[in-house]
GROMACS .gro file of C-alpha atoms in nm:
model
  330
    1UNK     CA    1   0.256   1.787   0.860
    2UNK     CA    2  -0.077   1.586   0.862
    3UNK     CA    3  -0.221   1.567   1.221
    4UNK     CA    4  -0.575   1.359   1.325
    5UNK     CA    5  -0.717   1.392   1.629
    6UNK     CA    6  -1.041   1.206   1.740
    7UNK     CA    7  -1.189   1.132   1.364
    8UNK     CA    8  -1.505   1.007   1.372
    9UNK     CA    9  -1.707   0.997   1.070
   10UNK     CA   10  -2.102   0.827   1.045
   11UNK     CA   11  -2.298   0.763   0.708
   12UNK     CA   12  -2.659   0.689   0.858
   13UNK     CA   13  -2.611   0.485   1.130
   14UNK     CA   14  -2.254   0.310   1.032
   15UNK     CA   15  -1.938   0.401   1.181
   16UNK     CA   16  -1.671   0.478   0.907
   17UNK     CA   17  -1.434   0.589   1.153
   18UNK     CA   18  -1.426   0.543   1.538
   19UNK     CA   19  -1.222   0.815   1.747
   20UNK     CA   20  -0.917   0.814   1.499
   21UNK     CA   21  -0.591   0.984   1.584
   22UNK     CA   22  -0.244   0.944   1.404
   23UNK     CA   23   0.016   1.221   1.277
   24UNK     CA   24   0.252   1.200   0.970
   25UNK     CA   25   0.571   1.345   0.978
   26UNK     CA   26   0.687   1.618   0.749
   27UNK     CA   27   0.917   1.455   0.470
   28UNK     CA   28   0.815   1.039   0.557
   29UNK     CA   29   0.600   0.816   0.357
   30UNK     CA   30   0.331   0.632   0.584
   31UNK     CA   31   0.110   0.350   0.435
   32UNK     CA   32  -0.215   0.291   0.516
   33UNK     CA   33  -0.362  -0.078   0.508
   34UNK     CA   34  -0.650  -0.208   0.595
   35UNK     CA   35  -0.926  -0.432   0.469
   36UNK     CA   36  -1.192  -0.317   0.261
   37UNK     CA   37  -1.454  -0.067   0.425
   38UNK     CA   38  -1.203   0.000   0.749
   39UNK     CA   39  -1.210   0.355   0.672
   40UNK     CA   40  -0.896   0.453   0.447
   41UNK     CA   41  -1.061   0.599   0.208
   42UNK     CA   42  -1.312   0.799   0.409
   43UNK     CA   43  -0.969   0.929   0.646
   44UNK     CA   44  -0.862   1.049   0.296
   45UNK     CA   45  -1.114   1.228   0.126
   46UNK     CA   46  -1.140   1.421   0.502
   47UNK     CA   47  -0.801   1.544   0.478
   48UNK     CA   48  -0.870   1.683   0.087
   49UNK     CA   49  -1.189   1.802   0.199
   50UNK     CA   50  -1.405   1.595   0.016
   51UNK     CA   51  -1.592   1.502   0.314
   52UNK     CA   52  -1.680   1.633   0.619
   53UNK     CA   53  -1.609   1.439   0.988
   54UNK     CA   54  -1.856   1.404   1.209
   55UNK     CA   55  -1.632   1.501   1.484
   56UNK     CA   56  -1.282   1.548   1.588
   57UNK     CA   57  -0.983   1.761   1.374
   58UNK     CA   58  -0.782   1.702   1.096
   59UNK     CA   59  -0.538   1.928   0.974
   60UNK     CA   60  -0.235   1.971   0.709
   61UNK     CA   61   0.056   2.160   0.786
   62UNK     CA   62  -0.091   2.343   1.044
   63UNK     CA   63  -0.462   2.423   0.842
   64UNK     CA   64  -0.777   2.311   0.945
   65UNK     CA   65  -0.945   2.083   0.695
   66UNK     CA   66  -1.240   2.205   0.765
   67UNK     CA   67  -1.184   2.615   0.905
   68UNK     CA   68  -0.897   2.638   0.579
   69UNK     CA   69  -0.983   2.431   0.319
   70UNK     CA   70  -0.847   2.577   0.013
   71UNK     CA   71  -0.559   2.639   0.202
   72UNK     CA   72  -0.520   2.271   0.228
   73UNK     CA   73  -0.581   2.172  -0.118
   74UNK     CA   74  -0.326   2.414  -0.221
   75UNK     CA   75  -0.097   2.159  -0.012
   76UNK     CA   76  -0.245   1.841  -0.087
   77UNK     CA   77  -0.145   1.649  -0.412
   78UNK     CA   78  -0.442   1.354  -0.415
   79UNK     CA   79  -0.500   1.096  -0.637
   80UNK     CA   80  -0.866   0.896  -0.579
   81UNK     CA   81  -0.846   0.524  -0.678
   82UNK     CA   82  -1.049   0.610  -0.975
   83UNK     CA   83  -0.893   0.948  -1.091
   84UNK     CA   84  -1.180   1.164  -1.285
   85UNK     CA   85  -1.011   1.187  -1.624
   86UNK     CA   86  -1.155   1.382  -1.950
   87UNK     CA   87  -1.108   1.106  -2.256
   88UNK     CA   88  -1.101   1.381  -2.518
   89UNK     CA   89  -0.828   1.575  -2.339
   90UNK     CA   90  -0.457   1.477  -2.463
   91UNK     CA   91  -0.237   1.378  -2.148
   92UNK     CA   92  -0.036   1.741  -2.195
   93UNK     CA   93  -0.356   1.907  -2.224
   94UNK     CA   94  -0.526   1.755  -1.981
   95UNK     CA   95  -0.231   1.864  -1.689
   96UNK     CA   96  -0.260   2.201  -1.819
   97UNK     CA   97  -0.596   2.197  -1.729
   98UNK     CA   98  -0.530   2.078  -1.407
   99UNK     CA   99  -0.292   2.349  -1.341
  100UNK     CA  100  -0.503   2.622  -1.436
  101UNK     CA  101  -0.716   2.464  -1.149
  102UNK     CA  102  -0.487   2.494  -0.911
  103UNK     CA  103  -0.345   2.829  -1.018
  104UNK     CA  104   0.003   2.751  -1.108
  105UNK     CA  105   0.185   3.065  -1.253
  106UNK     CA  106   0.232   3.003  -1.631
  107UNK     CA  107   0.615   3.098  -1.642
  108UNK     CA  108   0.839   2.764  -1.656
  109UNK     CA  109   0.468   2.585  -1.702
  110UNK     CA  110   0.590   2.396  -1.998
  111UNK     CA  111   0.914   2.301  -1.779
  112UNK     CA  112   0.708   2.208  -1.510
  113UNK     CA  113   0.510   1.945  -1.726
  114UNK     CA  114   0.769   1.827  -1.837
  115UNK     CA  115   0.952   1.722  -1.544
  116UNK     CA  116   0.592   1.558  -1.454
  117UNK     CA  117   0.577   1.387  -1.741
  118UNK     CA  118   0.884   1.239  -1.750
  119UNK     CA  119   0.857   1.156  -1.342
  120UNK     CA  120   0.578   0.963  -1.439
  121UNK     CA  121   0.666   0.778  -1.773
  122UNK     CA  122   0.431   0.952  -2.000
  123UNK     CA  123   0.643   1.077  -2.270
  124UNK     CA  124   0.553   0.866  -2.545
  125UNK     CA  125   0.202   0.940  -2.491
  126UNK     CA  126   0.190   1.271  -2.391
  127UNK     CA  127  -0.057   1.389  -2.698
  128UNK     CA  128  -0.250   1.090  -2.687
  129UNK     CA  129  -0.582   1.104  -2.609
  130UNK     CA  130  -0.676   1.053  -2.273
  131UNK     CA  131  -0.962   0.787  -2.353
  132UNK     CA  132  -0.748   0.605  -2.577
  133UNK     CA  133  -0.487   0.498  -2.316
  134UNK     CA  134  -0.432   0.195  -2.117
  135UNK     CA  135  -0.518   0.108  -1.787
  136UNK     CA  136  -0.170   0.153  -1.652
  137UNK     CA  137  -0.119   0.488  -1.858
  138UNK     CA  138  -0.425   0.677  -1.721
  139UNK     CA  139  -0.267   0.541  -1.349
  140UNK     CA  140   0.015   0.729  -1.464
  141UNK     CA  141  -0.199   1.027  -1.544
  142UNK     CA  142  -0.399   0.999  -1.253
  143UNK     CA  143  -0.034   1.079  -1.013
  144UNK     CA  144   0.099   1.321  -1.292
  145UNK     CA  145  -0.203   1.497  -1.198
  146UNK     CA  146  -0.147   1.517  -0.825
  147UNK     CA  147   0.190   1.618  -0.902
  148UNK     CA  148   0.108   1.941  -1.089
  149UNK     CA  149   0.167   2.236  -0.840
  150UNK     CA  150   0.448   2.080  -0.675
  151UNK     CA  151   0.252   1.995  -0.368
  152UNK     CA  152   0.441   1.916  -0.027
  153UNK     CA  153   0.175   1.660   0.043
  154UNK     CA  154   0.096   1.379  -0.154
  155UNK     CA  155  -0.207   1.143  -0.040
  156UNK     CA  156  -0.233   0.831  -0.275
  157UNK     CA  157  -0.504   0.606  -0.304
  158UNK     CA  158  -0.377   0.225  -0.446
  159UNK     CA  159  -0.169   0.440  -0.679
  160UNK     CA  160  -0.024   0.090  -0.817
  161UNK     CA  161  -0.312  -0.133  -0.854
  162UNK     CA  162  -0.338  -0.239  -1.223
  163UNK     CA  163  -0.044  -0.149  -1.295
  164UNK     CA  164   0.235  -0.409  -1.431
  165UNK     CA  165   0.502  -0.556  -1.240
  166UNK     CA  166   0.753  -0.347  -1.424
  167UNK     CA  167   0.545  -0.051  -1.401
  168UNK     CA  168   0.453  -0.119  -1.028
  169UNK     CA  169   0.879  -0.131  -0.964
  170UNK     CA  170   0.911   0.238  -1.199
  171UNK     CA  171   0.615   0.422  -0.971
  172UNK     CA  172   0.751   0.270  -0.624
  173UNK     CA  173   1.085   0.443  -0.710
  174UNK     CA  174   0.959   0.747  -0.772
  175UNK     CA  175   0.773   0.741  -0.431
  176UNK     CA  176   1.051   0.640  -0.234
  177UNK     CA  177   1.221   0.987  -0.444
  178UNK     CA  178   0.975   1.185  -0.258
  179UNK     CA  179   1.100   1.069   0.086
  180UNK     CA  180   1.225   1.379   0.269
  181UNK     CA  181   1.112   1.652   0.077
  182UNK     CA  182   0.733   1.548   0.033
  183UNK     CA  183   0.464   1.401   0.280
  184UNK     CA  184   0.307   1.094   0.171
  185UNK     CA  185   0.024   0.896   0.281
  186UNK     CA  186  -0.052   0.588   0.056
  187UNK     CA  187  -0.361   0.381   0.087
  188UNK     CA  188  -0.272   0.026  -0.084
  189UNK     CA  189  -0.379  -0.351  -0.041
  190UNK     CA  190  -0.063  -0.433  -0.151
  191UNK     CA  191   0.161  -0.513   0.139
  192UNK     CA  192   0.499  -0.550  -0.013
  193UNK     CA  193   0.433  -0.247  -0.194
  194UNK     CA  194   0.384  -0.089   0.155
  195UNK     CA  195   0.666  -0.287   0.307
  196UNK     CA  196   0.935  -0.145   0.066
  197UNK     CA  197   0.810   0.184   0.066
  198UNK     CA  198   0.686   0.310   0.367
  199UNK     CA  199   0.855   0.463   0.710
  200UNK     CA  200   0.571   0.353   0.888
  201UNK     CA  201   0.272   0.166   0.842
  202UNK     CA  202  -0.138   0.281   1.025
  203UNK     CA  203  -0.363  -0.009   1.025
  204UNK     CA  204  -0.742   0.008   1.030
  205UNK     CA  205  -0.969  -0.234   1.143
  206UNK     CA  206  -1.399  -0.109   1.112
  207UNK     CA  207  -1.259   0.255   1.162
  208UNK     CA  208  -1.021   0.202   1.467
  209UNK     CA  209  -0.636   0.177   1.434
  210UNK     CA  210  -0.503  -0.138   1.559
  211UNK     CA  211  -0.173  -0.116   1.445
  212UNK     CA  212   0.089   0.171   1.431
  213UNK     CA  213   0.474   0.138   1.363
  214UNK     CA  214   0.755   0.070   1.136
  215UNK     CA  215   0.725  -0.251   0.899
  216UNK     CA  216   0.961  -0.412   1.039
  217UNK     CA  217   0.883  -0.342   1.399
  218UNK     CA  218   0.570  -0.436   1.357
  219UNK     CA  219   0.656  -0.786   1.249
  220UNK     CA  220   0.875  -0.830   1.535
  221UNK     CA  221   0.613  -0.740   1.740
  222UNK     CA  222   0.456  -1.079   1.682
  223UNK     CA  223   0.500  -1.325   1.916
  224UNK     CA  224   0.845  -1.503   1.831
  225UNK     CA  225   0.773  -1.843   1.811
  226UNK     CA  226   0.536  -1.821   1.530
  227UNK     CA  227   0.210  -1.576   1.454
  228UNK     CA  228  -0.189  -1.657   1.482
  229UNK     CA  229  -0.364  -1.745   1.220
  230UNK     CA  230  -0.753  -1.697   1.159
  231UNK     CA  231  -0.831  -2.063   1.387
  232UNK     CA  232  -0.602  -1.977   1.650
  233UNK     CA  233  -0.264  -2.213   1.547
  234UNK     CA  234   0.047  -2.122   1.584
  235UNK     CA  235   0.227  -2.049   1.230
  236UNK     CA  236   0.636  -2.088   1.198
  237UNK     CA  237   0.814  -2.030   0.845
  238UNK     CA  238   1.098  -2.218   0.798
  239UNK     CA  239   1.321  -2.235   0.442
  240UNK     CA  240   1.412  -2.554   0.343
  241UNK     CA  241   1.657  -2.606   0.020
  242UNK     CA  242   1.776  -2.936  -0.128
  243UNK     CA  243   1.970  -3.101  -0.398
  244UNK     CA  244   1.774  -3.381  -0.555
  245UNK     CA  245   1.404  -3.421  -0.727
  246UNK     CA  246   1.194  -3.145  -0.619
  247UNK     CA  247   0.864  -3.297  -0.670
  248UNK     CA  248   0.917  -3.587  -0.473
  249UNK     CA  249   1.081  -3.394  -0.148
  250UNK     CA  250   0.743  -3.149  -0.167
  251UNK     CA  251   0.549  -3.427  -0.175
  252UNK     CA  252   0.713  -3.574   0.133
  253UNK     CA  253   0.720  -3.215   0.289
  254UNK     CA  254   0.323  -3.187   0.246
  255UNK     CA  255   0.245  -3.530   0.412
  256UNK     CA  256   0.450  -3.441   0.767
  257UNK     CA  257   0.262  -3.379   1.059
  258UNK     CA  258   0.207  -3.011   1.152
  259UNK     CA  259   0.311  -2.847   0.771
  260UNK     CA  260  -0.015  -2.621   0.714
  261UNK     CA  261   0.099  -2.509   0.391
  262UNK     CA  262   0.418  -2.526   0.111
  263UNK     CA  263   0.467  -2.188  -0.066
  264UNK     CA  264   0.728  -2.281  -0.363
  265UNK     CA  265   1.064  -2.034  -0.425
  266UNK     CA  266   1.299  -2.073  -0.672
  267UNK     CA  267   1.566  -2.232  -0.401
  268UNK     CA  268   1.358  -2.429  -0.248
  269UNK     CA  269   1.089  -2.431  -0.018
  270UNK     CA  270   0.876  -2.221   0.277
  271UNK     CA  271   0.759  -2.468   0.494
  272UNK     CA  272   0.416  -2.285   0.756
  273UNK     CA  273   0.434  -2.471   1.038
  274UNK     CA  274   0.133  -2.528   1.251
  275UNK     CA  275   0.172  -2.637   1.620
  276UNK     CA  276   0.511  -2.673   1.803
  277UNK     CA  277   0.803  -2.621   1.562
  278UNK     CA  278   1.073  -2.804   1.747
  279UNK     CA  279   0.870  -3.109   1.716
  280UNK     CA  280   0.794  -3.091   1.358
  281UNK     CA  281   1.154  -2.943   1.235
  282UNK     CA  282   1.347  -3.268   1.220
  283UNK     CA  283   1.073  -3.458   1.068
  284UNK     CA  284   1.082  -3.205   0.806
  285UNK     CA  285   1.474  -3.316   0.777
  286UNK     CA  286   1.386  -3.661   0.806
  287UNK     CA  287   1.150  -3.626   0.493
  288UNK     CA  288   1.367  -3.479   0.300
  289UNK     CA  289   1.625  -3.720   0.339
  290UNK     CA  290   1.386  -4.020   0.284
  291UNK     CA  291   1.272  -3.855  -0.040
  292UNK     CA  292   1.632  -3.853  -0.193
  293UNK     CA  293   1.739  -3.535  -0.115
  294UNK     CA  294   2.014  -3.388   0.048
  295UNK     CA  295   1.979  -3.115   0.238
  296UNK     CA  296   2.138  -2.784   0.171
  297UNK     CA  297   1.981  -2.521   0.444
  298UNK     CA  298   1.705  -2.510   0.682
  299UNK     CA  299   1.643  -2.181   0.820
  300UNK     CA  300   1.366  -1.957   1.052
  301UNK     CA  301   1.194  -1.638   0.926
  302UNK     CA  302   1.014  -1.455   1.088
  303UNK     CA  303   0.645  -1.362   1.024
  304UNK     CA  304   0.539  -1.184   0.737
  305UNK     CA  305   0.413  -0.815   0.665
  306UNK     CA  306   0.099  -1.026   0.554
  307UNK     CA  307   0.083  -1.249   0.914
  308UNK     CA  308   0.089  -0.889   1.082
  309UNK     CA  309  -0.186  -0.799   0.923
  310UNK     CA  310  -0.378  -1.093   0.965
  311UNK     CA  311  -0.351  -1.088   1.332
  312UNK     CA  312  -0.370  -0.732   1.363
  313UNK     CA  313  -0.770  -0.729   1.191
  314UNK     CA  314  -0.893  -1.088   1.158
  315UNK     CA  315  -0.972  -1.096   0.821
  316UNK     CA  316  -0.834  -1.246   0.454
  317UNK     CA  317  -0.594  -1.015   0.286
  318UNK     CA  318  -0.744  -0.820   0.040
  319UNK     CA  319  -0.664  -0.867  -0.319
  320UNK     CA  320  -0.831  -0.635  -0.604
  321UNK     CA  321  -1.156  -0.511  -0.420
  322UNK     CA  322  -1.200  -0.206  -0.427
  323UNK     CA  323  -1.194  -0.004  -0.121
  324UNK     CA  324  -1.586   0.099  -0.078
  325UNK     CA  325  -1.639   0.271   0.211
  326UNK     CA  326  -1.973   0.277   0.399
  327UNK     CA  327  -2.259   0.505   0.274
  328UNK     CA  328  -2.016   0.537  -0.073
  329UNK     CA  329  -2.060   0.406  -0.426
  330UNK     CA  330  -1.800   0.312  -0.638
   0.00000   0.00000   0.00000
């Protein structure tokens, strides 16, 4: 459905993107990641037409982005980070507006909207002003809008960002609805967002994919005795649980030789180990025990969605930057 082939785009004399090829299946959802100014954004606003490569194809269904343009944005559902809203347009009016855009036949319009609305949890403020609404709302608005036309292609740029954890839980469900019937490419920094919804996650790094696979095969792909961090140790996560006082046992846990880091869970414990794991395991026991606890489980997991990423492009994992691309404004 969406096909790249040797994407290269320049603003002056930076490289957005570097000889860029990946296809997206008809009917999957595919997450792109990526730190800030790798080049999602620019890959995107090429395959709506927005701007132009330098060299190289992309097409949509079969449509040159560039040769057939309004025949691809009569495919392409998009929603920008920052959706370009009127504030004096009601929600309902405002997606009528939008479909007059895009030409949609008025018969079963009002259904149509409807269904939209709903999809998108905007029925209590669906003659609100648009200007008057909430951060989350107009994120609503912004993928109702993408929505109108019934488009077989959806590209989504950090659709959830801002949005609340119950909110972020409602829109992921209605993406993973669109799995088999639409084609979706989301650009997010969120990487359990991407995790849980995506067949297959692209990874950028400066405009060249280093990384290309399922989630999950992509986090066995990492070495299996641990994962690389930034200064070149090896990282190992291990579960610990105990009955007994938690503060104390973390306390012991922190002081053991090796432990780079404690991330607290409701159960227990995820101990990052640095340097050899089978030496630092039982002193992990040990501590616990010496502490006053008594050990329930000790367990291995395997690197993170977020180690994978770190390895794959060297850099911190992004948190609510916005994705600037080079030679673009915000």
């Amino acid at each position: 459905m969406i096909k790249v082939e040797n994407l290269t785009r320049r603003f002056g004399k930076t490289l957005a993107l570097s000889d860029l090829s990946f296809q997206v299946a008809q009917g999957s959802i595919v997450g792109f990641l990526g730190p800030n100014g790798a080049g999602k954004s620019t890959t995107m606003k090429i395959l709506t037409g927005s701007v132009a490569p330098t060299s190289g194809t992309a097409s949509v269904s079969g449509f040159d982005v560039m040769d057939d343009p309004l025949a691809v944005r009569r495919l392409v559902g998009f929603m920008p980070e920052n959706v370009a809203l009127y504030a004096d347009d009601t929600v309902l009016a405002f997606l009528r507006f939008v479909a007059d855009l895009k030409n949609v036949p008025t018969d079963q319009l009002d259904q149509h909207l409807d269904t939209i609305i709903k999809q998108c949890g905007l029925q209590d403020v669906r003659h609100k002003l648009v200007g008057n609404l909430s951060h989350g709302f107009t994120k609503r608005v912004g993928l109702a809008q993408a929505l109108v036309g019934d488009p077989p292609v959806l590209i989504l740029d950090e659709p959830t960002s801002g949005l609340d954890p119950h909110q972020i839980v409602e829109i992921r469900e209605l993406i993973k609805s669109f799995r088999g019937h639409r084609t979706v490419l989301i650009s997010s920094h969120i990487l359990s967002e991407i995790s849980a919804t995506c067949d297959r996650v692209l990874i950028l790094k400066e405009g060249v994919l280093v990384g290309e696979n399922t989630p999950d095969n992509l986090m066995e792909s990492v070495d299996a005795s641990g994962d690389e961090t930034q200064d070149g140790n090896v990282v190992q996560r291990v579960v610990l649980s105990w009955d007994g006082d938690r503060e104390a046992v973390t306390d012991a846990l922190r002081k053991v030789a090796g432990v780079e880091d404690l991330i607290i869970t409701d159960d227990g414990v995820e101990v990052l180990i640095g340097g050899n794991p089978i030496e630092v395991r039982p002193k992990l026991v040990e501590s616990v025990i010496k502490a006053g606890g008594r050990l329930q489980n000790i367990q291995d997991i395997g690197p993170s969605l977020e180690d994978m990423f770190l390895r794959l492009t060297g850099v911190d994992v992004p948190e609510d930057e916005a994705d600037d691309e080079p030679g673009e404004t915000s």
